[in-house]
Coordinates of N, CA and C in Angstrom, one line a residue:
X13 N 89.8 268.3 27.4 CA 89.3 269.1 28.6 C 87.9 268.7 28.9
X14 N 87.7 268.7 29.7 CA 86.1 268.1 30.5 C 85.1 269.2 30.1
X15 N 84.0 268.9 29.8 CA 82.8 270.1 30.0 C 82.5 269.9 31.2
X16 N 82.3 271.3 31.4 CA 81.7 272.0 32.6 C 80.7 271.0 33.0
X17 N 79.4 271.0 32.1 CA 78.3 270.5 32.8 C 78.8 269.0 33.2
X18 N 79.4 268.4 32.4 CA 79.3 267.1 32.8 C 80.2 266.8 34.1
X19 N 81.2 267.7 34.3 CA 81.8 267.8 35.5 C 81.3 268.1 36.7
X20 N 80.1 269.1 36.9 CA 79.2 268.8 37.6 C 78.1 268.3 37.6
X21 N 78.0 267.3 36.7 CA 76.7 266.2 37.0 C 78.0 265.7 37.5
X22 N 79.5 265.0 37.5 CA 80.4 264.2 38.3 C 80.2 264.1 38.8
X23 N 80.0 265.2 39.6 CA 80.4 266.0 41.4 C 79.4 265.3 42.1
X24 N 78.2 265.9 41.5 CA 76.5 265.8 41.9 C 76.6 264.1 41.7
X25 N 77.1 263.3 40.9 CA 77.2 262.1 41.4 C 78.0 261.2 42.0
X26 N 79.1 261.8 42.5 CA 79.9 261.3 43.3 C 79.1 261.5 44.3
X27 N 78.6 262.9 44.9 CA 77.9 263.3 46.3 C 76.5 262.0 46.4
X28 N 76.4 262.0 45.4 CA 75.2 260.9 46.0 C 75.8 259.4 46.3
X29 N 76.9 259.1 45.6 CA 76.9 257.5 46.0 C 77.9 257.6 47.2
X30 N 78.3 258.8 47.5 CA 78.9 258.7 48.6 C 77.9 258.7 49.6
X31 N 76.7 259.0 49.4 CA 75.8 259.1 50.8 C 75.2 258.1 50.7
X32 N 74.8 257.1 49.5 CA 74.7 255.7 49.9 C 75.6 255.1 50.4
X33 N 76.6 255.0 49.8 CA 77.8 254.5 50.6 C 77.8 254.4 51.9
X34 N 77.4 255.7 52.7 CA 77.9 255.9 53.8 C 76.5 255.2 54.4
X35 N 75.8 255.5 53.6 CA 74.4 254.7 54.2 C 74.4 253.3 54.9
X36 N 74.8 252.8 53.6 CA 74.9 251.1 53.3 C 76.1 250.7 54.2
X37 N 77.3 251.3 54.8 CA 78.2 251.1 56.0 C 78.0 250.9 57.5
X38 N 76.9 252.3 57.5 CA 76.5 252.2 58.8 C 75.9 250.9 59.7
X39 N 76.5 251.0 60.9 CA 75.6 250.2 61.7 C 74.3 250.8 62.0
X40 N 73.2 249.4 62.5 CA 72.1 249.4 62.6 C 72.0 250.4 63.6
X41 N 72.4 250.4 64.6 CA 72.2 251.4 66.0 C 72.3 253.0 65.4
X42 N 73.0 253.5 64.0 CA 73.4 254.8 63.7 C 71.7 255.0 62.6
X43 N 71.3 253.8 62.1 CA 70.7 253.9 60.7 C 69.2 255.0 60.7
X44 N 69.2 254.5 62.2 CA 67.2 255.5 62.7 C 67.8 257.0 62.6
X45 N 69.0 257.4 63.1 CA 69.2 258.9 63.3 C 69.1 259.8 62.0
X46 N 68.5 260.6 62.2 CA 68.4 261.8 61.1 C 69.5 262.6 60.4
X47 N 70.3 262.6 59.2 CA 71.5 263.6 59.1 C 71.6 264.6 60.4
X48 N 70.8 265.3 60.4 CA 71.0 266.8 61.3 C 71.4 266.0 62.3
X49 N 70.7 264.7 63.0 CA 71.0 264.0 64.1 C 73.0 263.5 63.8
X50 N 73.2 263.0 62.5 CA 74.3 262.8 63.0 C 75.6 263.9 63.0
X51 N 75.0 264.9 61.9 CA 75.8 266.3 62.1 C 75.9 267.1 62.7
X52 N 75.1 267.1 64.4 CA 75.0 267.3 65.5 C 76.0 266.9 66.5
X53 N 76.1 265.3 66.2 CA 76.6 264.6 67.2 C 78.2 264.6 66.8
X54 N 78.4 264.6 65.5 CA 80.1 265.1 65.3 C 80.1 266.5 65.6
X55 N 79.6 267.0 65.2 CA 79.7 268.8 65.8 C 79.9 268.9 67.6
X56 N 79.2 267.9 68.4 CA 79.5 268.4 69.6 C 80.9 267.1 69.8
X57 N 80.9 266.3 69.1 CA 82.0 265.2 69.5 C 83.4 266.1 69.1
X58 N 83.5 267.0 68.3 CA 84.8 267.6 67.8 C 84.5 269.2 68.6
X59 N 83.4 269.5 69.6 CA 83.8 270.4 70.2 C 83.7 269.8 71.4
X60 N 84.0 268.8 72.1 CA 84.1 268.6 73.6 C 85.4 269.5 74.5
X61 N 86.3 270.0 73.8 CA 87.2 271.0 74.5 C 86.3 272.0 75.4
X62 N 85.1 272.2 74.9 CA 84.7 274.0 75.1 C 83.0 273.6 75.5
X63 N 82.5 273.9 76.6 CA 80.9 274.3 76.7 C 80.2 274.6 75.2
X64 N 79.4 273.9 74.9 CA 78.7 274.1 73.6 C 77.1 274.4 73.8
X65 N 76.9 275.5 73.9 CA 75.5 275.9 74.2 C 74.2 275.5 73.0
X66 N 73.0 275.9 72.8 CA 72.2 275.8 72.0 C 72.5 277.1 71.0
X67 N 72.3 278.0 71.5 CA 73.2 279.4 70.8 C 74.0 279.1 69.6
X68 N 74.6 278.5 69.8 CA 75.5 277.8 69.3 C 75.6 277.1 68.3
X69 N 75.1 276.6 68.4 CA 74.3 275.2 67.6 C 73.1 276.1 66.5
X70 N 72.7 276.9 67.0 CA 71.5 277.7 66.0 C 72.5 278.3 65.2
X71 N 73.8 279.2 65.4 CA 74.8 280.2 64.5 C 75.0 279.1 63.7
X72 N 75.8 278.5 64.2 CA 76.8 277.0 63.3 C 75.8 276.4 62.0
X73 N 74.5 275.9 62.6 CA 73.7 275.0 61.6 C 72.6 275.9 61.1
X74 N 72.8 277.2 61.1 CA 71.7 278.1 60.6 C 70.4 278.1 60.9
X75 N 69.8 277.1 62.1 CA 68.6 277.1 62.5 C 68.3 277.8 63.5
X76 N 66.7 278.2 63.2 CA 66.0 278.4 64.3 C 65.8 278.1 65.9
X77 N 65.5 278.5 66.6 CA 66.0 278.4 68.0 C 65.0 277.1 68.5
X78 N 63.6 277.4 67.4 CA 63.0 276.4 68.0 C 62.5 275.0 67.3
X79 N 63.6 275.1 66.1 CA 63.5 274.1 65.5 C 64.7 273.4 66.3
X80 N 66.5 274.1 66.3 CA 66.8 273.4 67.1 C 66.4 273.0 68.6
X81 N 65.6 273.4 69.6 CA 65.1 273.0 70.7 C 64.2 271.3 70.3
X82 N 63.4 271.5 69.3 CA 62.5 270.1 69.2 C 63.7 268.8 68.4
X83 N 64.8 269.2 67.7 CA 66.0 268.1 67.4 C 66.6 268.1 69.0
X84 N 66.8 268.9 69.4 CA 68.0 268.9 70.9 C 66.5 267.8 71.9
X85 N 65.9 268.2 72.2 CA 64.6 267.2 72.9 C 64.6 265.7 72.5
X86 N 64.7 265.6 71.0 CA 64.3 264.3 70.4 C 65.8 263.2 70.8
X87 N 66.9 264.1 70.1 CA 68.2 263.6 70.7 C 68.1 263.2 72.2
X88 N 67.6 263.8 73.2 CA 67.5 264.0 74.5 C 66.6 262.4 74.8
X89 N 65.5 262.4 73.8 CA 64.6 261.4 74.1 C 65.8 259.9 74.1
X90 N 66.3 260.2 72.7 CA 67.4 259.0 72.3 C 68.2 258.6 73.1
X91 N 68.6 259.3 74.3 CA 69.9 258.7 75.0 C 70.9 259.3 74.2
X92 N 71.0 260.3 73.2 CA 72.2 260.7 72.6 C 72.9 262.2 73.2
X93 N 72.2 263.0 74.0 CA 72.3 264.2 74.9 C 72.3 264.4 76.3
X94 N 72.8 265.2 76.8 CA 72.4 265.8 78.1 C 72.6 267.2 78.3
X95 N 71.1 267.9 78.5 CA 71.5 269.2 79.0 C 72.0 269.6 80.0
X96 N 72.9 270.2 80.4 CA 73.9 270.3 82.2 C 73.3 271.6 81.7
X97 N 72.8 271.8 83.8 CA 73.1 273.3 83.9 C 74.6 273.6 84.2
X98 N 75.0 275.1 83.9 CA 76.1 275.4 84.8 C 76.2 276.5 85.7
X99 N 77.2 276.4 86.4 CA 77.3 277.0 87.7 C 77.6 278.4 87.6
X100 N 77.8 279.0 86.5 CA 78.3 280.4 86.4 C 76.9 281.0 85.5
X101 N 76.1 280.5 85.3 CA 74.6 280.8 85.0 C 73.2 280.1 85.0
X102 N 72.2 280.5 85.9 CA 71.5 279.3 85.7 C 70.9 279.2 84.6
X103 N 70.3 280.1 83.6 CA 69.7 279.7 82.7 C 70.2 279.1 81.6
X104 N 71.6 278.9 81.4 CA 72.1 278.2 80.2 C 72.3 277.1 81.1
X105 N 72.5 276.1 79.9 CA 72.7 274.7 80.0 C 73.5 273.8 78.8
X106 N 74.7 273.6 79.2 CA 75.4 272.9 78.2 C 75.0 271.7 77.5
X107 N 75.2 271.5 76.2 CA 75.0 270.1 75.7 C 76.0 269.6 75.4
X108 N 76.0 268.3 76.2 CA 76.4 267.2 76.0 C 76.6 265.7 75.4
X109 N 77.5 265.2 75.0 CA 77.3 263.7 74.0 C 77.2 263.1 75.7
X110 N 76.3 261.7 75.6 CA 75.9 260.9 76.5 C 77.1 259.5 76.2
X111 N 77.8 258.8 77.2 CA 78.6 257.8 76.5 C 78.4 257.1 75.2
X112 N 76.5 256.6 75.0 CA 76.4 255.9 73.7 C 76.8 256.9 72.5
X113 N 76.6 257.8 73.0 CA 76.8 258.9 71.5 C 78.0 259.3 70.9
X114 N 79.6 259.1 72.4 CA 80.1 259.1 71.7 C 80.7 257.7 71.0
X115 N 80.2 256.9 71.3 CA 80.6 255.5 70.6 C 80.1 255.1 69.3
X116 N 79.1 255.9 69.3 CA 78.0 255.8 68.1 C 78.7 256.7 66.8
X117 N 79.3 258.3 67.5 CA 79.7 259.1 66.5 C 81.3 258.2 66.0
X118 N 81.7 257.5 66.9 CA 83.2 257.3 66.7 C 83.0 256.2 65.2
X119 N 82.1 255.7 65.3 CA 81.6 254.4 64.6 C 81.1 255.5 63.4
X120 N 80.7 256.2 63.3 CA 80.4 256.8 62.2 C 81.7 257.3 61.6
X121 N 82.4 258.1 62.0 CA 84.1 258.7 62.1 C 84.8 257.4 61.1
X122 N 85.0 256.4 62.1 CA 85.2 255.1 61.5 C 84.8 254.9 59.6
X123 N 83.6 254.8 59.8 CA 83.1 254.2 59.0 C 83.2 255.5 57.4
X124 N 83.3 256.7 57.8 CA 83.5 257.7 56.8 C 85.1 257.8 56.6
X125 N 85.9 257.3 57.3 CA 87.5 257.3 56.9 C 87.5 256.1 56.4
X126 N 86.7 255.2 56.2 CA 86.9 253.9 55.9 C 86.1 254.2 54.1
X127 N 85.3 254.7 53.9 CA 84.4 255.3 52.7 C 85.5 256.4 51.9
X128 N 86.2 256.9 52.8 CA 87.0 257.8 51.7 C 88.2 256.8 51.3
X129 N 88.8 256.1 52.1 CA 90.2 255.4 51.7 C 89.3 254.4 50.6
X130 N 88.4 253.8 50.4 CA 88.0 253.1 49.7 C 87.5 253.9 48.1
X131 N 87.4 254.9 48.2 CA 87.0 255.8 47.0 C 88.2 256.3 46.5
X132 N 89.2 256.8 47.3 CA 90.7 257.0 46.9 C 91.6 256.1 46.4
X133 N 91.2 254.3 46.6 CA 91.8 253.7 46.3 C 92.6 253.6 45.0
X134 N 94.1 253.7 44.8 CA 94.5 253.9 44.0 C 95.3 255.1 43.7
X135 N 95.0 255.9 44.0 CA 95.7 257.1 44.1 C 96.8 257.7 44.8
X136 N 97.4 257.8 44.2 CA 99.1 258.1 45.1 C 99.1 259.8 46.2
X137 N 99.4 259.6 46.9 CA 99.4 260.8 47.9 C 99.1 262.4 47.1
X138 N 100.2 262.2 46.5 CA 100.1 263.4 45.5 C 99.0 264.1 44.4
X139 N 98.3 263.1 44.4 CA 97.2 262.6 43.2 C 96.0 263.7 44.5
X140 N 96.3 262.5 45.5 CA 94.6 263.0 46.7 C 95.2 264.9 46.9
X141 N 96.2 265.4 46.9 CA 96.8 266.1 47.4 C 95.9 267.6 46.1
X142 N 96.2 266.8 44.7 CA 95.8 267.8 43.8 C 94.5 267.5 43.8
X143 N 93.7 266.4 43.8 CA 92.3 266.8 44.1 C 91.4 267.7 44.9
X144 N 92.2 267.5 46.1 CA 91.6 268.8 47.5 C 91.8 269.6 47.0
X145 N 93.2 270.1 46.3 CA 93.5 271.6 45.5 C 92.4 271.9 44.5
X146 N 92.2 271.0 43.9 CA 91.0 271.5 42.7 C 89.5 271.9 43.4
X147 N 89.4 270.9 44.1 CA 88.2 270.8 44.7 C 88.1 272.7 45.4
X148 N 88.7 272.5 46.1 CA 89.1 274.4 47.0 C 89.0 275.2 45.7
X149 N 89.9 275.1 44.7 CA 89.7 276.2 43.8 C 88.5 276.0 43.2
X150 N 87.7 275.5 42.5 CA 86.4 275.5 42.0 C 85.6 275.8 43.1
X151 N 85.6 275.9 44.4 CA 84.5 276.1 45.7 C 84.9 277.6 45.5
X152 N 86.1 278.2 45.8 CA 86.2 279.7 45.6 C 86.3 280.4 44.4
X153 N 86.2 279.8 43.3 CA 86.1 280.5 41.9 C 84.5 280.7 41.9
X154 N 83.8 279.9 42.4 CA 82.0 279.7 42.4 C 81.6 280.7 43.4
X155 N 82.6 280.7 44.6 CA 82.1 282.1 46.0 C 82.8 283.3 45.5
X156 N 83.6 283.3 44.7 CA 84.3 284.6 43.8 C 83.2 285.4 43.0
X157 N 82.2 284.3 42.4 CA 81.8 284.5 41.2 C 81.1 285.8 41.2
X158 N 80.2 286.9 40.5 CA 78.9 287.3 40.4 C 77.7 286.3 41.1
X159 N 78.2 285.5 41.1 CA 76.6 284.3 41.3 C 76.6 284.1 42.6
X160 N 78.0 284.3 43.3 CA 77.9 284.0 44.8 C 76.8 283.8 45.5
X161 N 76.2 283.0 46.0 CA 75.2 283.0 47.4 C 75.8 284.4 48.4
X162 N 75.0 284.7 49.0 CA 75.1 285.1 50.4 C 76.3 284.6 51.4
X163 N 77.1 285.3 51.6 CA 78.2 285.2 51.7 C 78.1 284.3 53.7
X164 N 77.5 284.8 54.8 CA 76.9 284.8 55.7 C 76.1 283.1 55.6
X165 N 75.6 282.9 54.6 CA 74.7 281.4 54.4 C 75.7 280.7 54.1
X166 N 76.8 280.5 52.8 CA 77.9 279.8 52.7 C 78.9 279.6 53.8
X167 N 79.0 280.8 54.6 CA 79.9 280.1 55.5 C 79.0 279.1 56.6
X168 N 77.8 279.4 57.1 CA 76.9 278.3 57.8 C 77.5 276.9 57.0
X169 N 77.4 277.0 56.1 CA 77.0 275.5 55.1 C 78.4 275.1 55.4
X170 N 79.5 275.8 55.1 CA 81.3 275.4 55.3 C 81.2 274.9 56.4
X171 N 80.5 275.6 57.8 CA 80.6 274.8 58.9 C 80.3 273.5 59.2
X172 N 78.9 273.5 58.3 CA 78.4 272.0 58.5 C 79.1 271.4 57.7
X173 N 79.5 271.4 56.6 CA 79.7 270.5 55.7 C 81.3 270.1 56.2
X174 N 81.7 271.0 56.7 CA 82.9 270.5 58.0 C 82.7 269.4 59.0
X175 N 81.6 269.4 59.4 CA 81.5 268.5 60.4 C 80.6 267.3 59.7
X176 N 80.7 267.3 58.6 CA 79.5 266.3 58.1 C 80.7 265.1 57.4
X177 N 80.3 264.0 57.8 CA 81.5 263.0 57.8 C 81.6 262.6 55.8
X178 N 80.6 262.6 55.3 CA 80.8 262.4 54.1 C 81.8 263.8 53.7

């Protein structure tokens, strides 16, 4: 049976060479952008069904209103945004992915389904099937625990780490 600790020093080092990984894949055009910058840009690329306000964007990624306004500005500076007013209020303003951004996120999308099938290699359906099961049960035996975080902050982090391609 595995010890605990060393199972998560695993974890803790699988998470890191996956984000080299993911590093060392990217294209040059993705490499300047900031994590928050690209966990932004899948977050609005997987919500284009629905107006995605700044509101919005502060609940989901736990920020500040005016820290996200100076990331939403800088994206804006990049050619990766556009704030639209809309017609049923003036003071809100939708954000939206600019065409480079969504070609840019798709390229990232790409390149993180391409980082997992390469890390899985070898493993039979069934195999990936019981790792996601283990992985969920250790994430909810740890938010079960006494030790739990803040129940309100973990789900923030579930959101992002939802949208976060690693």
């Amino acid at each position: 049976m595995c010890d605990a600790m060393h199972l998560g020093l695993d974890v803790r080092s699988l998470h890191n060479l996956i984000r080299r990984t993911l590093s060392a894949m990217m294209p040059p055009e993705v490499q300047h952008l900031s994590a928050p910058n690209v966990q932004l840009l899948i977050y609005l690329s997987h919500n284009e069904d629905h107006d995605v306000y700044q509101h919005e964007l502060d609940r989901v990624f736990s920020i500040t209103r005016s820290t996200d306004s100076r990331v939403l500005s800088l994206m804006e500076k990049k050619g990766l945004i556009e704030r639209k007013s809309v017609d049923h209020d003036a003071r809100l303003r939708k954000i939206v992915l600019t065409d480079s951004a969504r070609e840019i996120t798709k390229r990232i999308e790409q390149n993180a389904n391409q980082m997992e099938e390469i890390m899985l290699q070898g493993f039979s359906h069934d195999e990936r099937i019981y790792i996601h099961e283990s992985l969920q049960r250790m994430k909810s035996n740890l938010l079960n625990s006494e030790f739990s975080p803040d129940p309100q902050h973990v789900a923030s982090e579930d959101e992002q780490s939802a949208q976060d391609p690693a």
